[in-house]
PDB file of C-alpha atoms in Angstrom:
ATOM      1  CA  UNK C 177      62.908 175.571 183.864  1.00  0.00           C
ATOM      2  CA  UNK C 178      66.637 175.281 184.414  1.00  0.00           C
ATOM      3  CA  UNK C 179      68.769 172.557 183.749  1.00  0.00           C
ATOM      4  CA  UNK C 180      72.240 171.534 184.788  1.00  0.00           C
ATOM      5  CA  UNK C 181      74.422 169.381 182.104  1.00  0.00           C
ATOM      6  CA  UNK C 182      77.720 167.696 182.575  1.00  0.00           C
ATOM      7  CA  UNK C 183      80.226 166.290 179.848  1.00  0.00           C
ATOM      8  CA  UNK C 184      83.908 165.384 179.294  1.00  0.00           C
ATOM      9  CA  UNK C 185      83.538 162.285 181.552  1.00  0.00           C
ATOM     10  CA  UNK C 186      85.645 159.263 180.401  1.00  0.00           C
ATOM     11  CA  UNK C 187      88.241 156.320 180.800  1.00  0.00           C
ATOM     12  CA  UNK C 188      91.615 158.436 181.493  1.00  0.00           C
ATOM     13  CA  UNK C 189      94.862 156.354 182.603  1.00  0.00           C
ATOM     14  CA  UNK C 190      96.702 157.807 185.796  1.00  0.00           C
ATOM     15  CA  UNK C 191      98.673 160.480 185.623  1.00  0.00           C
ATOM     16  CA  UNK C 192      96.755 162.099 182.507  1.00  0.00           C
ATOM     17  CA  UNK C 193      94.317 164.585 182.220  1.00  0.00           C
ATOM     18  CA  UNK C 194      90.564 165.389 182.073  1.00  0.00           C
ATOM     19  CA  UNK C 195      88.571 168.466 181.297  1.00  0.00           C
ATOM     20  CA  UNK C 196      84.612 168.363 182.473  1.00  0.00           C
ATOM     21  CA  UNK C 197      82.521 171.059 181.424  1.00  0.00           C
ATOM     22  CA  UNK C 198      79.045 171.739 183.628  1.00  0.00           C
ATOM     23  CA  UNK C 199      76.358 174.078 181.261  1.00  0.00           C
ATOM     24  CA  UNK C 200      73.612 175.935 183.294  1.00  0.00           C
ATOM     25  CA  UNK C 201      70.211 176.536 180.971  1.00  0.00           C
ATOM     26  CA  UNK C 202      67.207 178.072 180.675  1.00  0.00           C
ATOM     27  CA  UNK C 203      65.349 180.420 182.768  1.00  0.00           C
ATOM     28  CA  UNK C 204      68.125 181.869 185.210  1.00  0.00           C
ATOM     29  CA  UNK C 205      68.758 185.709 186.534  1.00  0.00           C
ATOM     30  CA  UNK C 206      71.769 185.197 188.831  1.00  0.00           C
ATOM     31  CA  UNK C 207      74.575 182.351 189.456  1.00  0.00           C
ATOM     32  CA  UNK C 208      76.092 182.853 193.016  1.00  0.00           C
ATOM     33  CA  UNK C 209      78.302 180.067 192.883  1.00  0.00           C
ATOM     34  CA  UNK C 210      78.725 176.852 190.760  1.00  0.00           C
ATOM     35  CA  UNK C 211      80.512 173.569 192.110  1.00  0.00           C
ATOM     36  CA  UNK C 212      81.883 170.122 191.036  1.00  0.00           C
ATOM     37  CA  UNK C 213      81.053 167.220 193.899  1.00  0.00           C
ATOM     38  CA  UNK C 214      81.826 163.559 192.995  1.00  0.00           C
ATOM     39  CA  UNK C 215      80.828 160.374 194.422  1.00  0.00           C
ATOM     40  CA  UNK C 216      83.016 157.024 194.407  1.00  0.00           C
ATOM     41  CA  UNK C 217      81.596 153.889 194.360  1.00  0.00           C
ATOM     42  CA  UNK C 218      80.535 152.888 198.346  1.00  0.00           C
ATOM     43  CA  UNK C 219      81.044 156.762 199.350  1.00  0.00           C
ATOM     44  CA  UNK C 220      79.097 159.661 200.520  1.00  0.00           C
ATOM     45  CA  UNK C 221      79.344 162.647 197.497  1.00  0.00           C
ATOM     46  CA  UNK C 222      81.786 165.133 198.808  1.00  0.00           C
ATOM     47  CA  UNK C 223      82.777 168.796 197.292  1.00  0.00           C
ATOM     48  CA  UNK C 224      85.551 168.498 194.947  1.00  0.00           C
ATOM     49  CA  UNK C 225      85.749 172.129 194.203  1.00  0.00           C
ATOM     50  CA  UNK C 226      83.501 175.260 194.058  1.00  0.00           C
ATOM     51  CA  UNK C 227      83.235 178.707 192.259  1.00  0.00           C
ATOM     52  CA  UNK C 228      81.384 181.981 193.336  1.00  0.00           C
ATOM     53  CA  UNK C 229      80.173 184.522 191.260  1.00  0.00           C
ATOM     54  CA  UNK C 230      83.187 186.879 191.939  1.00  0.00           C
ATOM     55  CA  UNK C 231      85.543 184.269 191.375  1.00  0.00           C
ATOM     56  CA  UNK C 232      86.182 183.045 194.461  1.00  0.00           C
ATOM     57  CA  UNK C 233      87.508 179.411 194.387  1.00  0.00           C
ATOM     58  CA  UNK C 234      87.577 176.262 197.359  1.00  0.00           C
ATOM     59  CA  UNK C 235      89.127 172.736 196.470  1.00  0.00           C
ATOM     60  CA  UNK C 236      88.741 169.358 198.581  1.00  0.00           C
ATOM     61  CA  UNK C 237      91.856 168.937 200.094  1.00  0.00           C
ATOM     62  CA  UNK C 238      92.978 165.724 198.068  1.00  0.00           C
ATOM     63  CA  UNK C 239      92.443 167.882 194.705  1.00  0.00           C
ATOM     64  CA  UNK C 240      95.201 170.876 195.778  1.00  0.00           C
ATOM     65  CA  UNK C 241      97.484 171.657 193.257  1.00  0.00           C
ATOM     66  CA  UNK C 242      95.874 169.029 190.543  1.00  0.00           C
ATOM     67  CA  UNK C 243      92.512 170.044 190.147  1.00  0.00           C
ATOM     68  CA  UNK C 244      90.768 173.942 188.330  1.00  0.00           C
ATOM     69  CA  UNK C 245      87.970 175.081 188.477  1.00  0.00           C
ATOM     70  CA  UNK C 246      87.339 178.022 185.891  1.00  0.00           C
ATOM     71  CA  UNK C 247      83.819 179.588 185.088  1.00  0.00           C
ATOM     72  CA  UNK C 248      82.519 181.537 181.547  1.00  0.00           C
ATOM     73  CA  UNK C 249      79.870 183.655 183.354  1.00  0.00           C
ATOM     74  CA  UNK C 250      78.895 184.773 179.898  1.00  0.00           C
ATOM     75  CA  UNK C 251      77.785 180.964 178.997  1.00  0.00           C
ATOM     76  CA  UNK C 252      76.980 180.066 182.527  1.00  0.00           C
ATOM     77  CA  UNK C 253      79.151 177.185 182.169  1.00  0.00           C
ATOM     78  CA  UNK C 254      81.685 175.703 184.432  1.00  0.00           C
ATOM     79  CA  UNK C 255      85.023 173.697 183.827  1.00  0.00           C
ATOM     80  CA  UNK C 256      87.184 170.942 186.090  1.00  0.00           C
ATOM     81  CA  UNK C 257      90.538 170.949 184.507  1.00  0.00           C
ATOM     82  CA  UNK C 258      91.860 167.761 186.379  1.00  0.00           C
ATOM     83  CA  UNK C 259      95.244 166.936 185.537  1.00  0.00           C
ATOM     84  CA  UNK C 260      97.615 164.322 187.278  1.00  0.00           C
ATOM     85  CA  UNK C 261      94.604 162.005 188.238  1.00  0.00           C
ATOM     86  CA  UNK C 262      95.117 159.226 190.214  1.00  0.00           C
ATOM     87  CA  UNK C 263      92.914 156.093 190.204  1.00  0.00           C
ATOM     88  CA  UNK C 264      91.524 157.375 193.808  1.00  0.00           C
ATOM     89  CA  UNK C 265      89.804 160.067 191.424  1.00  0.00           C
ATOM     90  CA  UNK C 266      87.491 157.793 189.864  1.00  0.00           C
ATOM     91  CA  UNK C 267      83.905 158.593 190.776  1.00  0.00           C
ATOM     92  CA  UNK C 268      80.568 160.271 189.303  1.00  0.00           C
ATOM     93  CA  UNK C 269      81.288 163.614 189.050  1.00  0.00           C
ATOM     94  CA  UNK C 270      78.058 165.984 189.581  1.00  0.00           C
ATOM     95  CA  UNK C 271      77.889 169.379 188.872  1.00  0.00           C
ATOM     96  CA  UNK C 272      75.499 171.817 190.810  1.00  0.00           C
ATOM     97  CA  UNK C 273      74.891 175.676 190.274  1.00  0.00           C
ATOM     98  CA  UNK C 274      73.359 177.791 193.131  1.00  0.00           C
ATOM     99  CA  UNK C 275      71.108 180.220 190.792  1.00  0.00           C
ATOM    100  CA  UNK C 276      67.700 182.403 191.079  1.00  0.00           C
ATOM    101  CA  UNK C 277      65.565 181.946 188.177  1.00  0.00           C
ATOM    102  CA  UNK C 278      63.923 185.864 189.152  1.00  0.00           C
ATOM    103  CA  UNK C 279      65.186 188.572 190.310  1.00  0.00           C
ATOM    104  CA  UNK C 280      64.448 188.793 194.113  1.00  0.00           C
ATOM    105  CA  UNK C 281      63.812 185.260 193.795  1.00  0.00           C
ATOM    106  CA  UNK C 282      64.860 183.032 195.797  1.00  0.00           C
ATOM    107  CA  UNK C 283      67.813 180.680 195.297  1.00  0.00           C
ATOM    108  CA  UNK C 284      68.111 177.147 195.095  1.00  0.00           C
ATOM    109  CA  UNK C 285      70.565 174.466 193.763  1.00  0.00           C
ATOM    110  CA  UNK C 286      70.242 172.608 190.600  1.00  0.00           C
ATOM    111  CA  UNK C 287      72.231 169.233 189.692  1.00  0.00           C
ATOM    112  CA  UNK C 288      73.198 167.788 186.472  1.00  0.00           C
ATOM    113  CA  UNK C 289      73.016 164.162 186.174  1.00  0.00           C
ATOM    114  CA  UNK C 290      76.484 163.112 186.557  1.00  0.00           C
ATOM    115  CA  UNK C 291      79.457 162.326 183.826  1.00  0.00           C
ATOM    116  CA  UNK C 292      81.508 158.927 184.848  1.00  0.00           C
ATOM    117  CA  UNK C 293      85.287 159.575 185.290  1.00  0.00           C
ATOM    118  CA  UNK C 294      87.378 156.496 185.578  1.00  0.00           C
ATOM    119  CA  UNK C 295      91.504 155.936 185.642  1.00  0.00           C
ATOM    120  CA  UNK C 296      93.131 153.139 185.433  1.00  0.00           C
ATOM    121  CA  UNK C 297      95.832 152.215 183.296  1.00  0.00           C
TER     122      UNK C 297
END
């Protein structure tokens, strides 16, 4: 069993900042990559920012410049440092982690349930 667990949502007025964290547990041999998506109220989820297992990082446009994504591979946990936000940032934000639970297995992706992030003054 794996499971995928979000926190550090919250009410955040604009221009402040937000840390999420994203936890991967249980039975797991390999992360390739873990990612933050988020989904707005009316709106298809999109990627907000992604991290491989060598460290490789991608952002959404919109994010550039305001938004980190770190990793702990040693924890197998994930963090969105999110500064600047802007009340266009509010949304669910999901976490997912691309992960083998064997080795050899095969991989497949894994979703938290979601941590609310809302700004407005």
């Amino acid at each position: 069993q794996v499971q995928v667990v979000e926190s550090g949502g919250g009410l955040v007025q604009p221009g402040r900042s937000l840390t999420l964290s994203c936890k991967a547990s249980g039975t797991i041999n390999r992360i390739n990559a873990m990612a933050w998506y988020r989904q707005a109220a009316g709106k298809e989820r999109e990627l907000v920012a992604i991290i491989a297992s060598g460290g490789t990082t991608r952002y959404e446009e919109s994010v550039k410049g305001r938004f980190t994504i770190t990793s702990d591979d040693v924890q197998k946990t994930v963090y969105l440092r999110m500064n600047d936000l802007k009340p266009e940032d509010t949304a669910v934000y999901y976490c997912n982690a691309d992960l083998n639970m064997y080795a050899g297995g095969r991989y497949s992706l894994y979703w938290g349930q979601g941590t609310q992030v809302t700004v407005s003054s």
